[in-house]
Short mmCIF file of C-alpha atoms and ligand atoms in Angstrom, two decimals:
data_model
loop_
_atom_site.label_atom_id
_atom_site.label_comp_id
_atom_site.label_asym_id
_atom_site.label_seq_id
_atom_site.Cartn_x
_atom_site.Cartn_y
_atom_site.Cartn_z
CA MET A 843 -10.76 0.77 -10.68
CA LEU A 844 -7.68 1.84 -9.09
CA TYR A 845 -4.22 1.69 -10.77
CA GLN A 846 -0.90 1.24 -8.92
CA ILE A 847 2.13 2.98 -10.16
CA TYR A 848 5.53 2.19 -8.74
CA PRO A 849 7.00 5.57 -9.63
CA ARG A 850 10.65 4.40 -10.03
CA SER A 851 9.47 1.83 -12.85
CA PHE A 852 6.83 3.84 -14.57
CA LEU A 853 8.75 6.50 -16.71
CA ASP A 854 12.09 8.49 -16.53
CA SER A 855 11.66 11.89 -17.88
CA ASP A 856 14.91 13.53 -16.68
CA GLY A 857 17.66 10.75 -17.98
CA ASP A 858 18.59 9.25 -14.58
CA GLY A 859 17.11 5.91 -15.51
CA VAL A 860 14.65 6.23 -12.43
CA GLY A 861 10.88 6.99 -13.25
CA ASP A 862 9.70 10.22 -11.59
CA LEU A 863 6.56 12.35 -11.22
CA GLU A 864 7.02 14.10 -14.61
CA GLY A 865 7.04 10.74 -16.28
CA VAL A 866 4.03 9.98 -14.72
CA ARG A 867 2.29 13.18 -15.80
CA ALA A 868 3.32 12.36 -19.12
CA ARG A 869 1.55 9.22 -19.33
CA LEU A 870 -1.98 10.31 -17.76
CA ASP A 871 -3.47 9.95 -21.08
CA HIS A 872 -2.52 6.29 -21.22
CA LEU A 873 -4.51 5.99 -17.95
CA ARG A 874 -7.31 8.01 -19.01
CA TRP A 875 -7.59 6.18 -22.39
CA LEU A 876 -7.54 3.00 -20.41
CA GLY A 877 -10.44 3.89 -18.19
CA VAL A 878 -8.92 3.91 -14.99
CA ASP A 879 -10.60 5.85 -11.92
CA GLY A 880 -7.47 6.70 -10.15
CA VAL A 881 -4.04 6.01 -9.36
CA TRP A 882 -1.92 4.85 -6.10
CA LEU A 883 1.53 6.06 -6.34
CA SER A 884 4.03 3.76 -4.20
CA PRO A 885 6.08 6.12 -1.90
CA ILE A 886 7.67 9.38 -3.53
CA TYR A 887 8.91 10.82 -0.43
CA ARG A 888 12.26 11.78 0.56
CA SER A 889 14.11 8.34 1.55
CA PRO A 890 17.59 6.70 1.65
CA MET A 891 15.99 4.09 -0.52
CA ALA A 892 17.01 1.30 1.77
CA ASP A 893 13.61 -0.21 0.86
CA PHE A 894 13.18 1.96 -1.98
CA GLY A 895 10.95 4.53 -0.55
CA TYR A 896 9.30 2.30 2.20
CA ASP A 897 11.81 3.89 4.57
CA VAL A 898 10.90 7.36 4.74
CA SER A 899 13.00 10.26 6.20
CA ASP A 900 10.59 13.14 5.48
CA HIS A 901 6.86 12.24 5.08
CA CYS A 902 6.08 15.79 3.75
CA ALA A 903 9.01 16.27 1.00
CA ILE A 904 9.32 14.78 -2.35
CA ASP A 905 12.56 12.71 -3.02
CA PRO A 906 14.67 14.52 -5.66
CA VAL A 907 14.92 11.34 -7.56
CA PHE A 908 11.13 11.59 -8.21
CA GLY A 909 11.15 15.34 -8.71
CA ASP A 910 9.80 18.25 -6.33
CA MET A 911 6.66 19.59 -4.81
CA GLU A 912 5.89 21.67 -7.98
CA ASP A 913 5.86 18.60 -9.90
CA PHE A 914 3.70 16.75 -7.62
CA ASP A 915 1.24 19.68 -7.39
CA ARG A 916 1.13 19.92 -11.28
CA LEU A 917 0.69 16.20 -11.57
CA LEU A 918 -2.04 16.14 -9.17
CA GLY A 919 -3.82 19.34 -10.83
CA GLU A 920 -3.72 17.49 -14.34
CA ALA A 921 -4.81 14.26 -12.98
CA HIS A 922 -7.88 15.89 -11.43
CA ALA A 923 -8.63 18.09 -14.39
CA GLY A 924 -8.81 14.40 -16.23
CA GLY A 925 -10.96 12.96 -13.68
CA LEU A 926 -8.39 10.66 -11.93
CA ARG A 927 -8.26 10.24 -8.60
CA VAL A 928 -4.78 10.23 -6.56
CA LEU A 929 -3.83 8.17 -3.41
CA LEU A 930 -0.49 8.18 -2.17
CA ASP A 931 1.47 5.41 -0.17
CA TRP A 932 1.22 6.18 3.70
CA VAL A 933 3.84 4.30 5.62
CA PRO A 934 2.66 4.23 9.25
CA ASN A 935 4.58 1.34 11.04
CA HIS A 936 8.08 2.54 10.55
CA THR A 937 10.22 5.39 9.31
CA SER A 938 13.78 5.54 8.09
CA ASP A 939 16.61 5.45 10.37
CA ARG A 940 17.57 8.67 8.94
CA HIS A 941 14.47 10.32 9.85
CA PRO A 942 14.91 13.13 12.33
CA TRP A 943 12.39 11.48 14.76
CA PHE A 944 14.76 8.46 14.93
CA VAL A 945 17.81 10.25 14.80
CA GLU A 946 16.75 12.04 18.00
CA SER A 947 15.04 9.00 19.50
CA ARG A 948 18.53 7.10 19.17
CA SER A 949 20.69 10.20 20.71
CA SER A 950 20.02 9.21 24.32
CA ARG A 951 18.15 7.33 26.31
CA GLU A 952 16.58 10.62 27.93
CA ALA A 953 15.64 11.89 24.51
CA ALA A 954 12.00 13.35 24.34
CA LYS A 955 11.48 11.14 21.25
CA ARG A 956 12.99 8.04 22.96
CA ASP A 957 9.51 6.36 23.23
CA TRP A 958 8.35 7.23 19.59
CA TYR A 959 10.06 4.01 19.00
CA PHE A 960 10.65 0.57 20.71
CA TRP A 961 13.79 0.51 22.51
CA ARG A 962 14.54 -2.18 25.11
CA ASP A 963 17.27 -3.92 27.29
CA GLY A 964 18.02 -7.49 26.09
CA ARG A 965 17.54 -10.95 27.80
CA ASP A 966 21.33 -11.93 28.69
CA GLY A 967 22.92 -10.11 25.69
CA LYS A 968 20.29 -11.57 23.38
CA PRO A 969 17.16 -9.56 21.82
CA PRO A 970 14.37 -8.54 24.04
CA ASN A 971 12.11 -11.31 22.30
CA ASN A 972 12.05 -13.79 19.45
CA TRP A 973 10.63 -11.75 16.87
CA ARG A 974 11.80 -11.99 13.14
CA ALA A 975 12.22 -9.58 10.35
CA ALA A 976 10.44 -9.69 7.07
CA PHE A 977 13.50 -9.51 5.00
CA GLY A 978 15.17 -12.20 7.40
CA GLY A 979 17.12 -12.08 10.71
CA ARG A 980 15.94 -11.00 13.91
CA ALA A 981 13.77 -7.93 14.32
CA TRP A 982 16.05 -6.10 16.85
CA THR A 983 19.33 -4.29 16.34
CA TRP A 984 21.71 -3.37 19.05
CA ASP A 985 22.75 0.27 19.52
CA ASP A 986 26.12 0.82 21.05
CA ALA A 987 25.60 4.33 21.94
CA THR A 988 22.70 3.87 24.23
CA ASP A 989 23.20 0.37 25.03
CA GLN A 990 19.66 -0.85 24.01
CA TRP A 991 17.90 -2.70 21.18
CA TYR A 992 15.38 -1.12 19.17
CA LEU A 993 12.58 -3.05 16.99
CA HIS A 994 12.39 -3.17 13.20
CA LEU A 995 9.99 -5.62 11.74
CA PHE A 996 11.32 -5.17 8.51
CA LEU A 997 15.09 -3.82 7.80
CA PRO A 998 17.38 -2.23 10.77
CA GLU A 999 16.94 0.76 8.43
CA GLN A 1000 13.16 0.79 9.02
CA PRO A 1001 12.60 1.22 12.83
CA ASP A 1002 9.13 0.93 14.27
CA LEU A 1003 7.26 3.62 15.40
CA ASN A 1004 5.64 3.24 18.72
CA TRP A 1005 1.71 3.98 18.21
CA ALA A 1006 1.07 3.90 21.75
CA HIS A 1007 2.90 7.48 22.10
CA PRO A 1008 0.41 10.34 21.65
CA GLY A 1009 3.17 12.18 19.82
CA VAL A 1010 3.52 9.64 17.22
CA VAL A 1011 -0.21 9.63 16.70
CA GLU A 1012 -0.60 13.18 16.17
CA SER A 1013 2.45 13.61 14.01
CA MET A 1014 1.41 10.89 11.73
CA HIS A 1015 -2.10 12.21 11.54
CA GLY A 1016 -0.31 15.52 10.68
CA VAL A 1017 1.32 13.83 7.86
CA LEU A 1018 -2.29 12.72 6.30
CA ARG A 1019 -3.43 16.32 6.87
CA PHE A 1020 -0.38 17.76 4.88
CA TRP A 1021 -1.23 15.70 1.83
CA LEU A 1022 -5.19 16.18 2.44
CA ASP A 1023 -4.89 19.57 2.47
CA ARG A 1024 -2.83 19.28 -0.76
CA GLY A 1025 -5.93 17.58 -2.47
CA VAL A 1026 -4.69 13.92 -2.37
CA ASP A 1027 -7.89 11.89 -2.63
CA GLY A 1028 -6.59 9.30 -0.20
CA PHE A 1029 -4.01 6.65 0.90
CA ARG A 1030 -2.77 3.05 0.77
CA ALA A 1031 -1.62 2.33 4.11
CA ASP A 1032 1.42 0.30 4.18
CA VAL A 1033 1.17 -2.94 6.53
CA VAL A 1034 -1.30 -0.96 8.60
CA HIS A 1035 -2.13 -3.69 10.84
CA LEU A 1036 1.14 -3.70 12.47
CA ILE A 1037 0.68 -0.43 14.13
CA GLY A 1038 -1.03 -2.34 16.89
CA LYS A 1039 1.11 -4.25 19.27
CA ASP A 1040 1.00 -5.89 22.34
CA PRO A 1041 2.95 -3.24 24.63
CA THR A 1042 4.64 -6.29 26.52
CA LEU A 1043 6.03 -7.33 23.18
CA PRO A 1044 5.73 -10.85 24.33
CA ASP A 1045 7.75 -13.91 22.33
CA GLN A 1046 6.03 -15.46 19.68
CA PRO A 1047 4.73 -19.05 20.50
CA GLY A 1048 5.79 -22.28 18.96
CA ALA A 1049 6.29 -22.46 15.34
CA LEU A 1050 5.13 -18.55 15.04
CA ALA A 1051 8.48 -18.15 16.25
CA GLU A 1052 9.92 -19.22 12.96
CA ILE A 1053 8.30 -16.65 10.78
CA ASP A 1054 7.84 -12.76 10.62
CA LEU A 1055 4.90 -10.96 12.01
CA VAL A 1056 3.67 -9.53 8.58
CA GLY A 1057 1.36 -12.13 8.06
CA VAL A 1058 0.22 -12.85 11.77
CA GLN A 1059 0.24 -9.63 13.72
CA ASP A 1060 -3.34 -9.08 14.67
CA HIS A 1061 -3.48 -7.00 17.98
CA PRO A 1062 -6.82 -5.49 19.00
CA SER A 1063 -5.13 -2.09 19.85
CA ALA A 1064 -4.94 -1.46 16.14
CA HIS A 1065 -8.67 -0.66 15.83
CA PRO A 1066 -8.78 2.22 18.21
CA LEU A 1067 -5.77 3.68 16.28
CA LEU A 1068 -7.59 3.09 12.79
CA ARG A 1069 -10.77 4.79 14.09
CA GLY A 1070 -8.49 7.88 14.92
CA ILE A 1071 -6.96 7.79 11.37
CA ARG A 1072 -10.46 7.48 9.98
CA SER A 1073 -11.61 10.52 11.95
CA VAL A 1074 -8.91 12.44 10.21
CA LEU A 1075 -10.02 11.29 6.73
CA ASP A 1076 -14.02 11.90 7.53
CA SER A 1077 -12.86 15.56 8.72
CA TYR A 1078 -12.20 16.35 4.95
CA ALA A 1079 -14.85 17.34 2.21
CA GLY A 1080 -15.04 14.95 -0.46
CA ASP A 1081 -14.68 11.21 -0.27
CA ARG A 1082 -11.30 10.60 0.72
CA VAL A 1083 -10.35 7.30 1.36
CA MET A 1084 -7.81 4.73 2.83
CA VAL A 1085 -7.19 1.17 1.55
CA GLY A 1086 -5.05 -0.79 4.01
CA GLU A 1087 -2.71 -3.49 3.30
CA VAL A 1088 -3.37 -6.06 6.09
CA ASN A 1089 -1.36 -9.02 4.97
CA LEU A 1090 -3.34 -11.66 7.24
CA GLY A 1091 -4.40 -14.99 5.45
CA THR A 1092 -8.08 -15.20 5.52
CA PRO A 1093 -10.94 -12.79 4.41
CA ALA A 1094 -12.50 -13.27 7.76
CA GLN A 1095 -9.25 -11.78 9.34
CA LEU A 1096 -9.72 -8.52 7.21
CA VAL A 1097 -13.24 -7.82 8.28
CA PRO A 1098 -12.56 -6.30 11.63
CA TYR A 1099 -10.20 -3.80 9.70
CA TYR A 1100 -13.28 -2.28 8.27
CA GLY A 1101 -14.56 -1.75 11.71
CA ALA A 1102 -18.35 -0.58 11.93
CA GLY A 1103 -17.82 1.42 8.93
CA ASP A 1104 -15.40 3.78 11.03
CA GLU A 1105 -11.88 2.26 10.29
CA LEU A 1106 -10.66 1.37 6.85
CA HIS A 1107 -12.67 2.00 3.71
CA MET A 1108 -11.12 -0.61 1.97
CA VAL A 1109 -8.91 -3.70 2.85
CA PHE A 1110 -6.79 -5.51 0.38
CA ASN A 1111 -7.93 -9.11 -0.35
CA PHE A 1112 -4.76 -10.98 -1.39
CA SER A 1113 -6.57 -14.24 -1.57
CA LEU A 1114 -6.47 -14.52 -5.21
CA LEU A 1115 -2.78 -13.07 -5.46
CA TRP A 1116 -1.87 -15.73 -3.48
CA ALA A 1117 -3.95 -18.42 -5.34
CA SER A 1118 -2.49 -20.97 -7.90
CA TRP A 1119 -4.27 -21.44 -11.39
CA ASP A 1120 -7.08 -23.41 -10.31
CA ALA A 1121 -10.79 -22.72 -11.18
CA SER A 1122 -12.32 -24.25 -8.27
CA GLN A 1123 -9.64 -22.42 -5.60
CA TRP A 1124 -10.63 -19.36 -7.33
CA ALA A 1125 -14.22 -20.11 -6.73
CA GLN A 1126 -13.64 -21.20 -3.26
CA ARG A 1127 -11.81 -17.92 -2.31
CA ILE A 1128 -14.18 -15.75 -3.94
CA ALA A 1129 -17.20 -17.39 -2.14
CA GLU A 1130 -15.31 -17.18 1.20
CA SER A 1131 -14.60 -13.42 0.58
CA GLU A 1132 -18.32 -12.83 -0.32
CA ALA A 1133 -19.42 -14.57 2.86
CA ALA A 1134 -16.96 -13.11 5.17
CA LEU A 1135 -17.51 -9.62 3.86
CA ALA A 1136 -21.46 -9.92 4.00
CA SER A 1137 -20.97 -10.44 8.04
CA SER A 1138 -19.68 -6.43 8.14
CA HIS A 1139 -22.52 -3.93 7.34
CA ASP A 1140 -20.41 -2.25 4.41
CA ALA A 1141 -17.18 -3.78 4.03
CA TRP A 1142 -16.42 -3.05 0.28
CA PRO A 1143 -14.24 -5.74 -1.49
CA VAL A 1144 -10.84 -5.21 -2.90
CA TRP A 1145 -9.28 -7.48 -5.44
CA VAL A 1146 -5.66 -7.63 -6.91
CA LEU A 1147 -3.55 -9.89 -8.63
CA SER A 1148 -0.14 -8.27 -8.83
CA ASN A 1149 1.76 -5.68 -7.34
CA HIS A 1150 5.61 -4.40 -6.70
CA ASP A 1151 5.91 -7.05 -3.84
CA THR A 1152 5.14 -10.33 -5.78
CA PRO A 1153 6.08 -11.83 -9.11
CA ARG A 1154 3.66 -10.88 -11.76
CA HIS A 1155 0.73 -12.93 -12.11
CA ARG A 1156 1.38 -13.87 -15.83
CA THR A 1157 4.74 -14.98 -14.37
CA ARG A 1158 3.23 -16.99 -11.68
CA TYR A 1159 0.70 -18.80 -13.78
CA GLY A 1160 3.74 -20.22 -15.99
CA GLY A 1161 3.85 -17.29 -18.67
CA ASP A 1162 0.75 -18.18 -20.66
CA ALA A 1163 -0.54 -14.95 -22.13
CA GLY A 1164 -4.11 -16.41 -22.40
CA ARG A 1165 -4.05 -17.06 -18.74
CA ALA A 1166 -3.28 -13.22 -18.23
CA ARG A 1167 -6.47 -12.57 -20.20
CA VAL A 1168 -8.54 -14.85 -18.24
CA ALA A 1169 -7.39 -13.51 -15.01
CA ALA A 1170 -7.94 -10.14 -16.32
CA THR A 1171 -11.52 -11.02 -17.08
CA VAL A 1172 -12.19 -12.09 -13.66
CA LEU A 1173 -10.32 -9.27 -11.97
CA LEU A 1174 -12.55 -6.67 -13.63
CA THR A 1175 -16.04 -8.38 -13.05
CA LEU A 1176 -15.89 -9.25 -9.50
CA ARG A 1177 -17.90 -7.39 -6.93
CA GLY A 1178 -15.46 -4.86 -5.25
CA THR A 1179 -12.59 -2.36 -6.12
CA PRO A 1180 -10.10 -4.22 -8.44
CA PHE A 1181 -6.28 -2.76 -8.28
CA LEU A 1182 -4.32 -3.30 -11.15
CA TYR A 1183 -0.47 -2.98 -11.26
CA ALA A 1184 0.94 -0.91 -13.83
CA GLY A 1185 2.10 -3.10 -16.69
CA GLU A 1186 -0.29 -5.75 -16.23
CA GLU A 1187 -2.47 -4.30 -19.02
CA LEU A 1188 0.29 -4.99 -21.10
CA GLY A 1189 0.51 -8.52 -20.00
CA LEU A 1190 4.04 -8.04 -18.71
CA LEU A 1191 6.09 -11.06 -17.28
CA ASP A 1192 8.69 -10.33 -14.72
CA ALA A 1193 12.26 -9.25 -15.87
CA ASP A 1194 15.04 -11.89 -15.42
CA VAL A 1195 17.42 -9.82 -13.11
CA PRO A 1196 20.92 -11.18 -13.14
CA GLU A 1197 22.24 -11.39 -9.51
CA ALA A 1198 24.48 -8.59 -9.99
CA ALA A 1199 21.79 -6.31 -10.85
CA ARG A 1200 19.69 -7.18 -8.03
CA VAL A 1201 19.20 -4.42 -5.60
CA ASP A 1202 15.75 -5.04 -3.62
CA PRO A 1203 16.14 -6.35 0.08
CA GLY A 1204 13.29 -8.79 -0.68
CA ARG A 1205 14.52 -10.02 -3.95
CA ARG A 1206 11.20 -8.26 -5.66
CA ASP A 1207 13.22 -7.01 -8.60
CA GLY A 1208 11.66 -8.84 -11.24
CA CYS A 1209 8.09 -7.48 -10.88
CA ARG A 1210 9.72 -3.88 -10.91
CA ALA A 1211 11.18 -3.78 -14.29
CA PRO A 1212 10.61 -0.51 -16.39
CA ILE A 1213 7.42 -0.02 -18.15
CA PRO A 1214 8.17 -0.15 -22.08
CA TRP A 1215 6.03 2.61 -23.98
CA ASP A 1216 6.91 2.52 -27.37
CA ASP A 1217 9.05 0.10 -29.57
CA THR A 1218 12.08 2.77 -30.01
CA ALA A 1219 15.29 1.64 -28.74
CA GLY A 1220 14.66 3.41 -25.16
CA HIS A 1221 11.06 2.53 -25.16
CA GLY A 1222 10.31 6.14 -24.17
CA TRP A 1223 12.64 6.16 -21.36
CA ARG A 1224 15.09 9.15 -21.39
CA GLY A 1225 17.91 7.44 -19.44
CA GLU A 1226 19.21 3.58 -19.05
CA PRO A 1227 16.62 1.86 -16.65
CA TRP A 1228 17.63 1.28 -13.15
CA LEU A 1229 16.63 -2.52 -13.69
CA PRO A 1230 16.49 -4.52 -16.90
CA TRP A 1231 13.46 -4.57 -19.49
CA PRO A 1232 10.92 -7.15 -19.18
CA PRO A 1233 10.69 -10.11 -21.79
CA GLU A 1234 9.07 -9.72 -25.01
CA VAL A 1235 9.97 -5.96 -24.74
CA ASP A 1236 10.30 -5.48 -28.46
CA GLU A 1237 6.57 -6.24 -29.26
CA ARG A 1238 4.84 -5.60 -25.96
CA ASP A 1239 5.04 -2.06 -25.44
CA ALA A 1240 2.19 0.25 -25.04
CA ALA A 1241 2.01 1.81 -28.24
CA SER A 1242 2.20 -1.48 -30.07
CA LEU A 1243 -0.37 -2.95 -28.06
CA ARG A 1244 -2.73 0.39 -28.47
CA ALA A 1245 -2.52 -0.15 -32.18
CA ASP A 1246 -3.47 -3.86 -32.01
CA GLU A 1247 -7.39 -4.10 -31.32
CA GLY A 1248 -6.90 -7.66 -30.40
CA SER A 1249 -4.10 -6.96 -27.66
CA ILE A 1250 -4.52 -7.77 -23.91
CA LEU A 1251 -4.46 -3.79 -23.17
CA HIS A 1252 -7.77 -3.39 -25.46
CA LEU A 1253 -9.20 -6.25 -23.66
CA TYR A 1254 -8.46 -4.40 -20.46
CA ARG A 1255 -10.03 -1.09 -21.87
CA ARG A 1256 -13.04 -3.22 -22.89
CA LEU A 1257 -13.67 -4.76 -19.85
CA LEU A 1258 -13.17 -1.53 -17.95
CA ALA A 1259 -15.72 -0.04 -20.28
CA ALA A 1260 -18.02 -2.87 -19.62
CA ARG A 1261 -18.02 -2.55 -16.04
CA ARG A 1262 -18.83 1.29 -16.36
CA ARG A 1263 -21.81 0.67 -18.31
CA SER A 1264 -23.09 -2.16 -16.34
CA ALA A 1265 -24.66 -1.55 -12.69
CA ALA A 1266 -24.55 -5.38 -12.43
CA LEU A 1267 -20.56 -5.34 -12.93
CA HIS A 1268 -19.94 -2.27 -10.96
CA ALA A 1269 -22.22 -2.68 -7.85
CA GLY A 1270 -24.44 -5.91 -8.32
CA THR A 1271 -24.64 -9.03 -6.34
CA TRP A 1272 -22.24 -12.10 -7.02
CA LYS A 1273 -23.58 -15.54 -7.19
CA LEU A 1274 -21.44 -18.64 -8.11
CA LEU A 1275 -22.93 -20.91 -11.08
CA ASP A 1276 -22.61 -24.46 -11.44
CA ALA A 1277 -19.81 -24.91 -14.10
CA PRO A 1278 -17.70 -27.85 -15.70
CA ALA A 1279 -14.33 -28.74 -14.07
CA GLY A 1280 -11.79 -26.27 -14.75
CA VAL A 1281 -14.36 -23.58 -15.40
CA LEU A 1282 -15.10 -20.33 -12.92
CA ALA A 1283 -18.91 -19.12 -13.85
CA TYR A 1284 -20.60 -16.45 -11.77
CA GLU A 1285 -23.61 -14.13 -12.19
CA ARG A 1286 -23.76 -10.46 -11.33
CA GLU A 1287 -26.85 -8.81 -10.78
CA ALA A 1288 -28.32 -5.33 -9.90
CA GLY A 1289 -32.03 -4.73 -10.41
CA SER A 1290 -32.83 -5.86 -14.10
CA ASP A 1291 -29.20 -5.76 -15.29
CA LYS A 1292 -27.39 -9.09 -15.31
CA ARG A 1293 -24.13 -10.34 -16.50
CA GLN A 1294 -22.68 -13.78 -16.52
CA VAL A 1295 -18.93 -14.58 -16.57
CA TRP A 1296 -17.51 -17.97 -17.80
CA ALA A 1297 -13.95 -18.38 -17.37
CA ASN A 1298 -12.22 -21.65 -18.58
CA PHE A 1299 -8.87 -22.16 -16.96
CA GLY A 1300 -8.39 -25.30 -18.46
CA GLU A 1301 -6.60 -25.91 -21.77
CA GLU A 1302 -9.62 -28.27 -23.45
CA PRO A 1303 -12.84 -26.36 -24.93
CA VAL A 1304 -15.67 -26.53 -22.65
CA LEU A 1305 -19.48 -26.60 -23.20
CA CYS A 1306 -21.21 -24.13 -20.82
CA ARG A 1307 -24.82 -24.40 -19.77
CA ALA A 1308 -25.73 -20.90 -19.52
CA ASP A 1309 -29.55 -20.98 -19.05
CA GLY A 1310 -31.41 -18.37 -21.01
CA GLN A 1311 -30.62 -16.21 -24.05
CA TRP A 1312 -27.07 -14.33 -23.72
CA VAL A 1313 -24.86 -12.50 -26.01
CA VAL A 1314 -21.23 -11.86 -25.79
CA ASP A 1315 -20.50 -8.28 -23.79
CA VAL A 1316 -16.84 -8.72 -23.84
CA GLY A 1317 -15.20 -11.87 -25.46
CA SER A 1318 -13.13 -13.18 -28.28
CA ARG A 1319 -16.13 -14.57 -30.55
CA GLU A 1320 -19.99 -15.06 -30.85
CA TRP A 1321 -21.80 -17.00 -28.04
CA ASP A 1322 -22.69 -20.62 -28.77
CA GLY A 1323 -22.21 -21.94 -25.25
CA ARG A 1324 -18.91 -23.47 -25.98
CA LEU A 1325 -15.79 -21.83 -24.52
CA GLY A 1326 -12.24 -22.32 -25.83
CA GLY A 1327 -9.39 -23.38 -23.71
CA THR A 1328 -7.86 -20.82 -21.74
CA ASP A 1329 -10.54 -18.41 -22.38
CA ALA A 1330 -13.05 -16.24 -20.68
CA VAL A 1331 -16.41 -14.19 -21.63
CA VAL A 1332 -18.67 -11.91 -20.26
CA LEU A 1333 -22.25 -12.45 -21.18
CA ARG A 1334 -25.15 -9.96 -21.25
CA PRO A 1335 -28.77 -10.96 -21.50
CA ALA A 1336 -30.15 -11.16 -25.47
CA GLY A 1337 -32.36 -8.69 -26.69
O1 LIG B 314 4.74 -4.98 2.01
C1 LIG B 314 4.64 -5.57 3.13
C2 LIG B 314 4.87 -7.18 2.77
O2 LIG B 314 4.22 -8.13 3.06
C3 LIG B 314 5.98 -7.53 1.91
O3 LIG B 314 7.07 -6.42 2.31
C4 LIG B 314 6.66 -8.80 2.26
O4 LIG B 314 6.93 -8.77 3.53
C5 LIG B 314 7.81 -8.96 1.51
O5 LIG B 314 7.54 -8.65 0.30
C6 LIG B 314 8.47 -10.26 1.73
O6 LIG B 314 9.54 -10.42 0.82
C7 LIG B 314 4.76 -3.36 2.44
C8 LIG B 314 5.26 -2.77 1.11
O7 LIG B 314 4.34 -3.29 0.00
C9 LIG B 314 6.55 -3.43 0.60
O8 LIG B 314 7.03 -2.95 -0.46
C10 LIG B 314 7.56 -2.77 1.91
O9 LIG B 314 8.82 -3.58 1.62
C11 LIG B 314 6.92 -3.33 3.19
O10 LIG B 314 5.62 -3.09 3.38
C12 LIG B 314 7.57 -2.58 4.18
O11 LIG B 314 7.17 -1.13 4.04
#
């Protein structure tokens, strides 16, 4: 299980109100106690922060707001000493417009790095094509100095790199080697499917012209590029992995990004993150994912319910704490690698961010609220946090929940322990079970090890027919076949 840390919101150690690397290092004990296997750090590189780090101006330097390279090496060393793996965020599709590569590229039409980005003449004073940007508006910006448009699928401050240019490929491979040489265990690759583009940059047809490309771009040229990237990681000792953010709508569309085991090691499956609170929808999406991935020889599933781009799942489910516990039980008992988003183990809700305090171009501020670590006035933070605290901050801090055996934090810890000690849970097959309406039930099996999971999405108690003799492995009370409203249980064979 991997744990996403959004460094700005994890813990501030130097008093500027923004989380930093020393803050992460100070809380490694929380991660070890919880039982996580590793962390993914959202971007920590030098950046003008137009998109809070996803606009990188130096891929091989730590932004001073997070600390320096010494802080990073110390964090990496202590994480490894405690058995925690460390994945960094790698942003291959675009750089900051302040990156020296782009500064040179925009300097003149003859610049050596001109084609490291996408520069085009327009059509009758209009952009070269009808592509839209993810944060709104068109995906092209006019440059007076060189009389051409440049492409940016996100902000104008995030020009897209042209991965058809060998210089770009070599340099971005070099970024991977820089961090792999430092000992990182792998990367989360940001919108990596977007690096494959049709060199003719054709108009989007029909209704597709009304939406941005993030959820639809699926060009075959991405795959030879991913094989090149994979060969860089495979050239290093130790299991260096890359998990790709591929925002395509169906599990079947994700399978090609695993290649024949020679592209991405893992691909985020957002189908549960995009699902509503509906047991049959969850069952259908899990079954669809299992079936799709079964078609590829070793496509290992990845599950996630929350991240720094989406309202937290407890908020999406209407705020009910019980639903967050049921969701945790399912997330941590599915076949595949689950990703947690820092704070979900505390059952946090999105912060209510007043308009004046909103700073994110995608209005994603709420899920990026600071993590409360204790019940002091500053909740463990040195400075006044950059965003408001989440709701219930006075009773939902890490220290208070750790002191409460019945808390959701302990439920996450028990589920992770159950997962570690059960081959069925961490490597077994997944099979849907017949269940009453509103209940998601499935069996995990590996050799003689078996587990059943019954999750009641409904508010009314239900009677569950679990054939055979079972006892509770993780759950709120003794098993007698009845499951309370909005409750879930992990069962193991009796005896
Ligand atoms: O996100 C891609 C993505 O899908 C979101 O940006 C989505 O388009 C956005 O939330 C719409 O509001 C990745 C990163 O996770 C995100 O934080 C970055 O902003 C984005 O790429 C650009 O790097």
